[in-house]
Coordinates of C-alpha atoms and ligand atoms in Angstrom, one line a residue:
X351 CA 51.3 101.7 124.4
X352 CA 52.6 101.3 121.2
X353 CA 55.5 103.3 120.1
X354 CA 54.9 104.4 116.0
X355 CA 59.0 104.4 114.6
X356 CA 60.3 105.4 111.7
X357 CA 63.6 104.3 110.1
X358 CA 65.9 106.1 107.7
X359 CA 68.8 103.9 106.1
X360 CA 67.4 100.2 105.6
X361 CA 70.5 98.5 104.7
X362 CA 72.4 95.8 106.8
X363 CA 72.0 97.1 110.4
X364 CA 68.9 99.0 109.5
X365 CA 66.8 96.0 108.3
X366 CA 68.0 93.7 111.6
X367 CA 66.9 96.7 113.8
X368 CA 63.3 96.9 111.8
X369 CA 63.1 93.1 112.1
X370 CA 63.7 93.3 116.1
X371 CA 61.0 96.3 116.2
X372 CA 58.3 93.8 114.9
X373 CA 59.3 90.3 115.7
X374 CA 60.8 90.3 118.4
X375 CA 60.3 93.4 121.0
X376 CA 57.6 95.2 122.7
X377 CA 55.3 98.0 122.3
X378 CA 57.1 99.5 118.6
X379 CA 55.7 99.3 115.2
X380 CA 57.8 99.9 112.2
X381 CA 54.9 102.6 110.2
X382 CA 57.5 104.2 108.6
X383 CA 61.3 103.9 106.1
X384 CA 63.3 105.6 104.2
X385 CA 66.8 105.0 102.2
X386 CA 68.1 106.8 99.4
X387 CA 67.6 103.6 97.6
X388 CA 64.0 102.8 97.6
X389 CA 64.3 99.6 96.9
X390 CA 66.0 98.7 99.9
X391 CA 63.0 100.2 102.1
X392 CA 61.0 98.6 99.4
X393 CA 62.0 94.8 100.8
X394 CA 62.4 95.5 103.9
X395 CA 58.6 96.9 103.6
X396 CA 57.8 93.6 101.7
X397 CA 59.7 91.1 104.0
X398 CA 59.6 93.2 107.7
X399 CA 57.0 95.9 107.4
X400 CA 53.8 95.8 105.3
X401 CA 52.2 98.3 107.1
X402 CA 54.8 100.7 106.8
X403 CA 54.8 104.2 104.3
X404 CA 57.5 104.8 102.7
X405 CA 59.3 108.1 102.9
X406 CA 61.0 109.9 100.2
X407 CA 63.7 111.5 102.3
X408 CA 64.5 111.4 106.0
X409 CA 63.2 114.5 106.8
X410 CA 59.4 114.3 105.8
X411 CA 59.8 110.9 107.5
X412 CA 60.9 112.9 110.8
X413 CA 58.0 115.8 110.0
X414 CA 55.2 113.1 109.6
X415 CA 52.5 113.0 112.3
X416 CA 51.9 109.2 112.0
X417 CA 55.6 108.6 113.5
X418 CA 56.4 109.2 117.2
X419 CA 60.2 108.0 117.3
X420 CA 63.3 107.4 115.0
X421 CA 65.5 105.0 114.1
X422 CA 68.8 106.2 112.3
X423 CA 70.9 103.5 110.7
X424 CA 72.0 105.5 107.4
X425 CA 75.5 106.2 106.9
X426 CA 77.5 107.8 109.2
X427 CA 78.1 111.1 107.1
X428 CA 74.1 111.3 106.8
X429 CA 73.8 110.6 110.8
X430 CA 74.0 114.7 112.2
X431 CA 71.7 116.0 109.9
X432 CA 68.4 113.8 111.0
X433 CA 69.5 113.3 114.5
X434 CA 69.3 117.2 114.8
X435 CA 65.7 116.9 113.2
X436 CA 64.7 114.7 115.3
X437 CA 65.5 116.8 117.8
X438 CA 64.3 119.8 116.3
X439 CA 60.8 117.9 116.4
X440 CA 61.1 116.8 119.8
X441 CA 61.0 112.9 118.8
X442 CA 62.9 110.7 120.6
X443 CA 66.1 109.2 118.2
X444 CA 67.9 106.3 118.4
X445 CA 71.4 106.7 116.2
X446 CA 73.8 104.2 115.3
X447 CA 77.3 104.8 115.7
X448 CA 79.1 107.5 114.9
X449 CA 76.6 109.8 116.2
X450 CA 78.5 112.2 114.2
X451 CA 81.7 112.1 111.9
X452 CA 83.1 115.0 113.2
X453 CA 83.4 116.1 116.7
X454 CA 81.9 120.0 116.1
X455 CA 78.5 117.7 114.7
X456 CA 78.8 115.2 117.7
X457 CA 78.9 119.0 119.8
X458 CA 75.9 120.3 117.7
X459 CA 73.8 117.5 118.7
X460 CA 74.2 117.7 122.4
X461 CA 74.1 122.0 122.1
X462 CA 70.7 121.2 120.3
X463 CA 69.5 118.5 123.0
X464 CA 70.6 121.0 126.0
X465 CA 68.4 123.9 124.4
X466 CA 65.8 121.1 124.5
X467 CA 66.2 120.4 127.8
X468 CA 65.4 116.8 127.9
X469 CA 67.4 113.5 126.8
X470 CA 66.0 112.6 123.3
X471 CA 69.0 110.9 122.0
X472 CA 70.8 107.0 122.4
X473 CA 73.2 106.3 120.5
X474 CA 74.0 102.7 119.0
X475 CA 76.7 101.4 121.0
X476 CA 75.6 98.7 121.9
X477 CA 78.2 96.7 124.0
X478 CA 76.5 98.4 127.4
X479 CA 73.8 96.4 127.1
X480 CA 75.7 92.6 126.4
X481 CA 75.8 90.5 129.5
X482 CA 79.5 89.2 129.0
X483 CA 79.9 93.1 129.5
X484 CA 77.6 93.7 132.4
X485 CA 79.4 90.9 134.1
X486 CA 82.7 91.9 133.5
X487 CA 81.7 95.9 134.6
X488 CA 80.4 94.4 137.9
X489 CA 83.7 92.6 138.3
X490 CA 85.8 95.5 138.1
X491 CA 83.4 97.1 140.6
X492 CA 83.8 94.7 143.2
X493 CA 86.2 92.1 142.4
X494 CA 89.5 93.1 140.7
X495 CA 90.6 96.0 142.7
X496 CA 91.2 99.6 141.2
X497 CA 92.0 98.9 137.7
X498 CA 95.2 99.0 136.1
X499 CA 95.4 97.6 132.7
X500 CA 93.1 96.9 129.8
X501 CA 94.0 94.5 126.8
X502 CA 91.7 94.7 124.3
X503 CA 91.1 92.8 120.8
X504 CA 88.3 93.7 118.3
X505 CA 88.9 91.4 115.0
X506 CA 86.7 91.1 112.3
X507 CA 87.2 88.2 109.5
X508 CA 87.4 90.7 106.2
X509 CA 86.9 94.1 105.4
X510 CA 86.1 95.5 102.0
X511 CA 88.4 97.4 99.7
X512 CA 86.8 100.4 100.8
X513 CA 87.6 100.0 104.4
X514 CA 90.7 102.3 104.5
X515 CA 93.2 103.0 107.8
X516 CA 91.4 105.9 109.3
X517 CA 88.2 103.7 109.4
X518 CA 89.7 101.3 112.1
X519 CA 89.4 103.9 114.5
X520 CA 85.6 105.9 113.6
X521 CA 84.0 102.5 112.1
X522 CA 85.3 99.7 114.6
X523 CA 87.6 101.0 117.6
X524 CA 84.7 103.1 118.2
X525 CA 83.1 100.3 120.2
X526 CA 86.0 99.9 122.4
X527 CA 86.2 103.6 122.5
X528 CA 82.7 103.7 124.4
X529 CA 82.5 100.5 126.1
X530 CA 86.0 101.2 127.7
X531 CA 85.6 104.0 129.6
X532 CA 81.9 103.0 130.5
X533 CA 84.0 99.8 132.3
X534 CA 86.3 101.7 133.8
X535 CA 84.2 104.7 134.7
X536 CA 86.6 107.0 133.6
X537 CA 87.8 109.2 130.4
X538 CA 90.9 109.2 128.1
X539 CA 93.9 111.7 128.3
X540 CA 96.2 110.7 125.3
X541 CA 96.3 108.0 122.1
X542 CA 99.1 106.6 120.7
X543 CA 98.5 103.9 117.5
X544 CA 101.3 101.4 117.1
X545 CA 101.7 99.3 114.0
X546 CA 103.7 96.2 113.0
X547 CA 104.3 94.9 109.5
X548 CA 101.3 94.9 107.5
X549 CA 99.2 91.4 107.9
X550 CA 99.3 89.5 104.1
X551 CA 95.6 89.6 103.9
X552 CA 95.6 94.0 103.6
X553 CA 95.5 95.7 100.8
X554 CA 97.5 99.7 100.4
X555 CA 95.0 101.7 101.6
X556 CA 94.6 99.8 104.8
X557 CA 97.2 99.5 107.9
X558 CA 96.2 96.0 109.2
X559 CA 96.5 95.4 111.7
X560 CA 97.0 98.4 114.6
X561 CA 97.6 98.7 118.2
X562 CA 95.8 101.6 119.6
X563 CA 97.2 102.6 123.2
X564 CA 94.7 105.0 125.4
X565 CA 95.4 106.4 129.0
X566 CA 93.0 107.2 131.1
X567 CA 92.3 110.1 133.7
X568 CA 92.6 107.6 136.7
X569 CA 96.3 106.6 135.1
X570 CA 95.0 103.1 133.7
X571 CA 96.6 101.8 130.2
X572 CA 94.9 100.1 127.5
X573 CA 96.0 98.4 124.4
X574 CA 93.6 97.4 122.2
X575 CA 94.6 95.6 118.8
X576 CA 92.2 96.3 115.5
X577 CA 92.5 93.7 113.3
X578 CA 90.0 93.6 110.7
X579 CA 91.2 91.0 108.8
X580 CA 92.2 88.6 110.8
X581 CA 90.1 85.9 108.4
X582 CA 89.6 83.3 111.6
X583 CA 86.3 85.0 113.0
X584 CA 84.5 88.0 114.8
X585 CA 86.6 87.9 118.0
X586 CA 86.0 90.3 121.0
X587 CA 88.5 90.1 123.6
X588 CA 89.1 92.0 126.8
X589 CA 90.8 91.7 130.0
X590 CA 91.1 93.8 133.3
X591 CA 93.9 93.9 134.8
X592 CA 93.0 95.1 138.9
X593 CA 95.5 95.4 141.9
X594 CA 93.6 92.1 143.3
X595 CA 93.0 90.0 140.3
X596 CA 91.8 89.8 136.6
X597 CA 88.4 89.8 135.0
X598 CA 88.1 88.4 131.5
X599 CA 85.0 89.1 128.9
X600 CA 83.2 85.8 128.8
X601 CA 83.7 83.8 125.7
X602 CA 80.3 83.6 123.7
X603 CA 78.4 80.5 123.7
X604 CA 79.2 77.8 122.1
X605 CA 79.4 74.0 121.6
X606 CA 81.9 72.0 123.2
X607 CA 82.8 69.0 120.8
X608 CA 85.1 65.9 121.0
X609 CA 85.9 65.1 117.1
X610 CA 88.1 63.8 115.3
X611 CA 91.0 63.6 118.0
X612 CA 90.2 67.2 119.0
X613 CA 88.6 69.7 121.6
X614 CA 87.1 72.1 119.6
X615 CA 85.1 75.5 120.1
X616 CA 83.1 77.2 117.1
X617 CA 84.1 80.8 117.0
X618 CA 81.2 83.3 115.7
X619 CA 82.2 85.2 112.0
X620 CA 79.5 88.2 112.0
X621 CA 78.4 91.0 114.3
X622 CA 75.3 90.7 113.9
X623 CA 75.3 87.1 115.8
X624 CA 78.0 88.2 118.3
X625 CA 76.1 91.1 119.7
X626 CA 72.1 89.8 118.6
X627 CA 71.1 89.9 122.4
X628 CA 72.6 93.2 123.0
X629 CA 70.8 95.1 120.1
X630 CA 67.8 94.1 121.6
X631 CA 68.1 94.7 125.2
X632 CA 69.5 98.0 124.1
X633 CA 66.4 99.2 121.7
X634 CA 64.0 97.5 124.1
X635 CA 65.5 100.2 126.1
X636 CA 65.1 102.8 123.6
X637 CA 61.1 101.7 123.4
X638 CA 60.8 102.0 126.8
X639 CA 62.1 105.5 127.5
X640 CA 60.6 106.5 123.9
X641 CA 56.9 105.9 125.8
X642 CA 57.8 108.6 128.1
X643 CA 59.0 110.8 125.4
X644 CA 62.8 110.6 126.3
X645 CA 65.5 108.8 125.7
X646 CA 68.4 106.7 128.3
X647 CA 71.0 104.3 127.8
X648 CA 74.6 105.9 125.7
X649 CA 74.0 110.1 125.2
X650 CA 74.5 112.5 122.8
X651 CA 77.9 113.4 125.3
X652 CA 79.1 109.4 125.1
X653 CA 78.8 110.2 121.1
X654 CA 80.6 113.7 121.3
X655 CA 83.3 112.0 123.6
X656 CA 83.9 109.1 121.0
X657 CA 84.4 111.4 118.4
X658 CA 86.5 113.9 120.6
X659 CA 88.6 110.3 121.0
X660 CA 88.5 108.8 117.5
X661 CA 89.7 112.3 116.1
X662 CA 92.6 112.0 118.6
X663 CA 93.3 108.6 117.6
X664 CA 93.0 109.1 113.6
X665 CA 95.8 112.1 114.4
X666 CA 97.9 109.3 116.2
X667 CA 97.6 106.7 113.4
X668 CA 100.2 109.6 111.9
X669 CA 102.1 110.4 114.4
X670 CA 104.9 108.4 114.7
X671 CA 103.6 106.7 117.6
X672 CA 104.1 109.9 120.3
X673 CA 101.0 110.2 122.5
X674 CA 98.0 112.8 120.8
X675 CA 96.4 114.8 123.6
X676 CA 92.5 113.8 124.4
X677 CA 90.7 117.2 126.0
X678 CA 86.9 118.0 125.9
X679 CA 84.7 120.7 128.2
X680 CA 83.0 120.0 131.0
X681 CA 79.9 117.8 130.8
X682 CA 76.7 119.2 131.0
X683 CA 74.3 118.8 133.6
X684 CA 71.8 117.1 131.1
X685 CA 74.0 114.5 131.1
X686 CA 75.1 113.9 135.0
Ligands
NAI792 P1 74.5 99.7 104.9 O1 75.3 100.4 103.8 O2 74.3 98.3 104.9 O3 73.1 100.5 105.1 C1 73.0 101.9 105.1 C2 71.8 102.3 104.3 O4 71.6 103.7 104.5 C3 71.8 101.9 102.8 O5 70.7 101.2 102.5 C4 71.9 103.3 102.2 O6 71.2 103.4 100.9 C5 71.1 104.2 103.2 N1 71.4 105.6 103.2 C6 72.6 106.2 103.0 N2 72.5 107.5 103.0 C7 71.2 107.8 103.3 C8 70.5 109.0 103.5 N3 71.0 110.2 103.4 N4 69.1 108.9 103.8 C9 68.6 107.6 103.9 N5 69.2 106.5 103.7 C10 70.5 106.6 103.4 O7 75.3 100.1 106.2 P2 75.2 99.4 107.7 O8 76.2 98.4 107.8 O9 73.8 99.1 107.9 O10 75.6 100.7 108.6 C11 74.7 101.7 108.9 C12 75.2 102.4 110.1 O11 75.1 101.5 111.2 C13 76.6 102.9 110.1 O12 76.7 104.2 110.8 C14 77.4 101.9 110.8 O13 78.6 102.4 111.4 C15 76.4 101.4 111.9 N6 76.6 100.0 112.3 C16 76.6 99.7 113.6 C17 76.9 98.4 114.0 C18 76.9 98.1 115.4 O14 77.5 97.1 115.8 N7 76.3 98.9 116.3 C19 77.1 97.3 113.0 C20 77.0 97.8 111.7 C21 76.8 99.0 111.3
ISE793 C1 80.8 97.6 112.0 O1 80.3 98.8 111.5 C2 80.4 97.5 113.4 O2 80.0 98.3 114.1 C3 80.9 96.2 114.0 O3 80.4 96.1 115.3 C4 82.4 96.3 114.0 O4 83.0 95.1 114.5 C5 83.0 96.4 112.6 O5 84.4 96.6 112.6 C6 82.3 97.7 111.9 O6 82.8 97.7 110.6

């Protein structure tokens, strides 16, 4: 069976995701894309998709008979209103991260997919599905002993001008924010965000970079440093800390080389490459449960919690470094 998807937002992650759909998984076809430029869904139509109609707005794309399952990779502001759509039409919907930008539209969502009464939603967080992360989950599991601590590091080489301090937390802590507690099993209590002096490379809009502290209901502490211009590479670091031993993330791949009176190791510089096997174990995924008309992997209540989280976390950035309060409702059954 061949699954008939539909993209809205072609730009950088949308494109990659289109380009996985045709060339490299199984049983999708991209028949459908929309952006609010044209032209973007114009090349990626040209270079990715030749079959593919092109949709003047989201919506008619999620209306259209000819598509069966959606892919939204828009902006983040634009994600609630086609994810509810989606749902609205009973097609299953695969979001990138944030599901939402606000935790009431993370908490629309999953209201709207409990009246539905089936899983149509996975959100993009894709870090579930790396094997360095697998690995390190069954580690915890058997190896380390109850957790204790987590050190973290997400660093990315350069952010635009655009990228401004509250985006640290709902644009890249994010992915720590989900990962973390899928590791651990577990959910957050309080935030705290710690900063030094500002790195040289930041500009004023931007605190650069920050330590984000989170406790845990099972009374385990993690620091995680965002560093988004750290200009070296795309690093990933994490480390377990267990009452019987440690378990470190693997390092990614890479060549080993003797040169010029060094021992050297390439370090990656772009998400796209440090995470390329992930995305598509994750929307291989997404096909599959898409055949039976559902969805699996990270819910519409991972989404809600990491935006329950990041809101905490903004408030910290703000707070002088005492602990914000993390609280959300009970989890529905839809999503036990
Ligand atoms: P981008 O700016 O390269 O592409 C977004 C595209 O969406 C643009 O072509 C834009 O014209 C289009 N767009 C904006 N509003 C729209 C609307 N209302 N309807 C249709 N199209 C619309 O951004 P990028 O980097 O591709 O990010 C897209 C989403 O993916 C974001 O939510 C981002 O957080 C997420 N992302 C996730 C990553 C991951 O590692 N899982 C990595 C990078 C991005
Ligand atoms: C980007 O949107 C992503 O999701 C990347 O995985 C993350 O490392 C980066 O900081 C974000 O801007």
């Amino acid at each position: 069976m061949t699954i008939k998807i539909g993209v809205i937002g072609t730009g950088a992650i949308g494109r990659d995701h289109a380009r996985r759909i045709n060339q490299v998984l199984a049983g999708g076809k991209i028949v459908a894309l929309s952006d609010v430029n044209r032209a973007s869904a114009e090349a990626v139509k040209a270079d990715i998709a030749p079959d593919a109609v092109i949709y003047a707005t989201g919506e008619e794309l999620i209306a259209s008979k000819d598509v069966d399952a959606v892919l939204v990779t828009s902006w983040g502001t634009t994600h609630e209103q086609y994810v509810l759509a989606a749902i609205a039409a009973g097609k299953p919907c695969f979001c990138e991260k944030p599901l939402a930008t606000t935790a009431d539209g993370a908490r629309r969502i999953v209201d709207a997919e409990v009246a539905f009464g089936r899983r149509l939603v996975q959100v993009g967080f894709m870090r579930r599905y790396d094997a360095g992360y697998v690995a390190l989950k069954e580690a915890v599991r058997s190896r380390t002993g109850a957790p204790i601590l987590v050190h973290a590091a997400h660093r990315n080489p350069a952010v635009p001008e655009a990228y401004i301090t509250p985006m640290a937390i709902h644009d890249t802590l994010i992915h720590e924010i989900d990962v973390l507690r899928w590791l651990l099993d577990d959910d957050y209590v309080s935030a705290r965000v710690l900063y030094p002096r500002n790195a040289a490379r930041s500009h004023s809009k931007l605190r650069d970079p920050q330590v984000v502290v989170l406790e845990t209901k099972k009374g385990v502490l993690i620091d995680v440093e965002i560093f988004v211009n750290c200009h070296y590479g795309y690093d990933i670091q994490c480390e377990v800390v267990g009452e019987d031993g440690i378990a470190r993330l693997p390092e990614p791949m890479a060549i080993q080389m003797r040169l010029g009176a060094k021992l050297q190791n390439d370090i990656l510089t772009d998400w796209k490459d440090r995470f390329v096997a992930a995305y598509d174990v994750e929307l291989q995924d997404f096909l599959k449960a898409a055949a039976m008309g559902t969805a699996s992997g990270p819910s519409s209540w991972d989404g809600y919690v990491a935006a329950i989280t990041s809101d905490a976390c903004v408030a910290a950035q703000d707070s002088n470094g005492s602990p914000v309060p993390i609280t959300m409702s009970d989890r529905p059954a839809l999503y036990s």
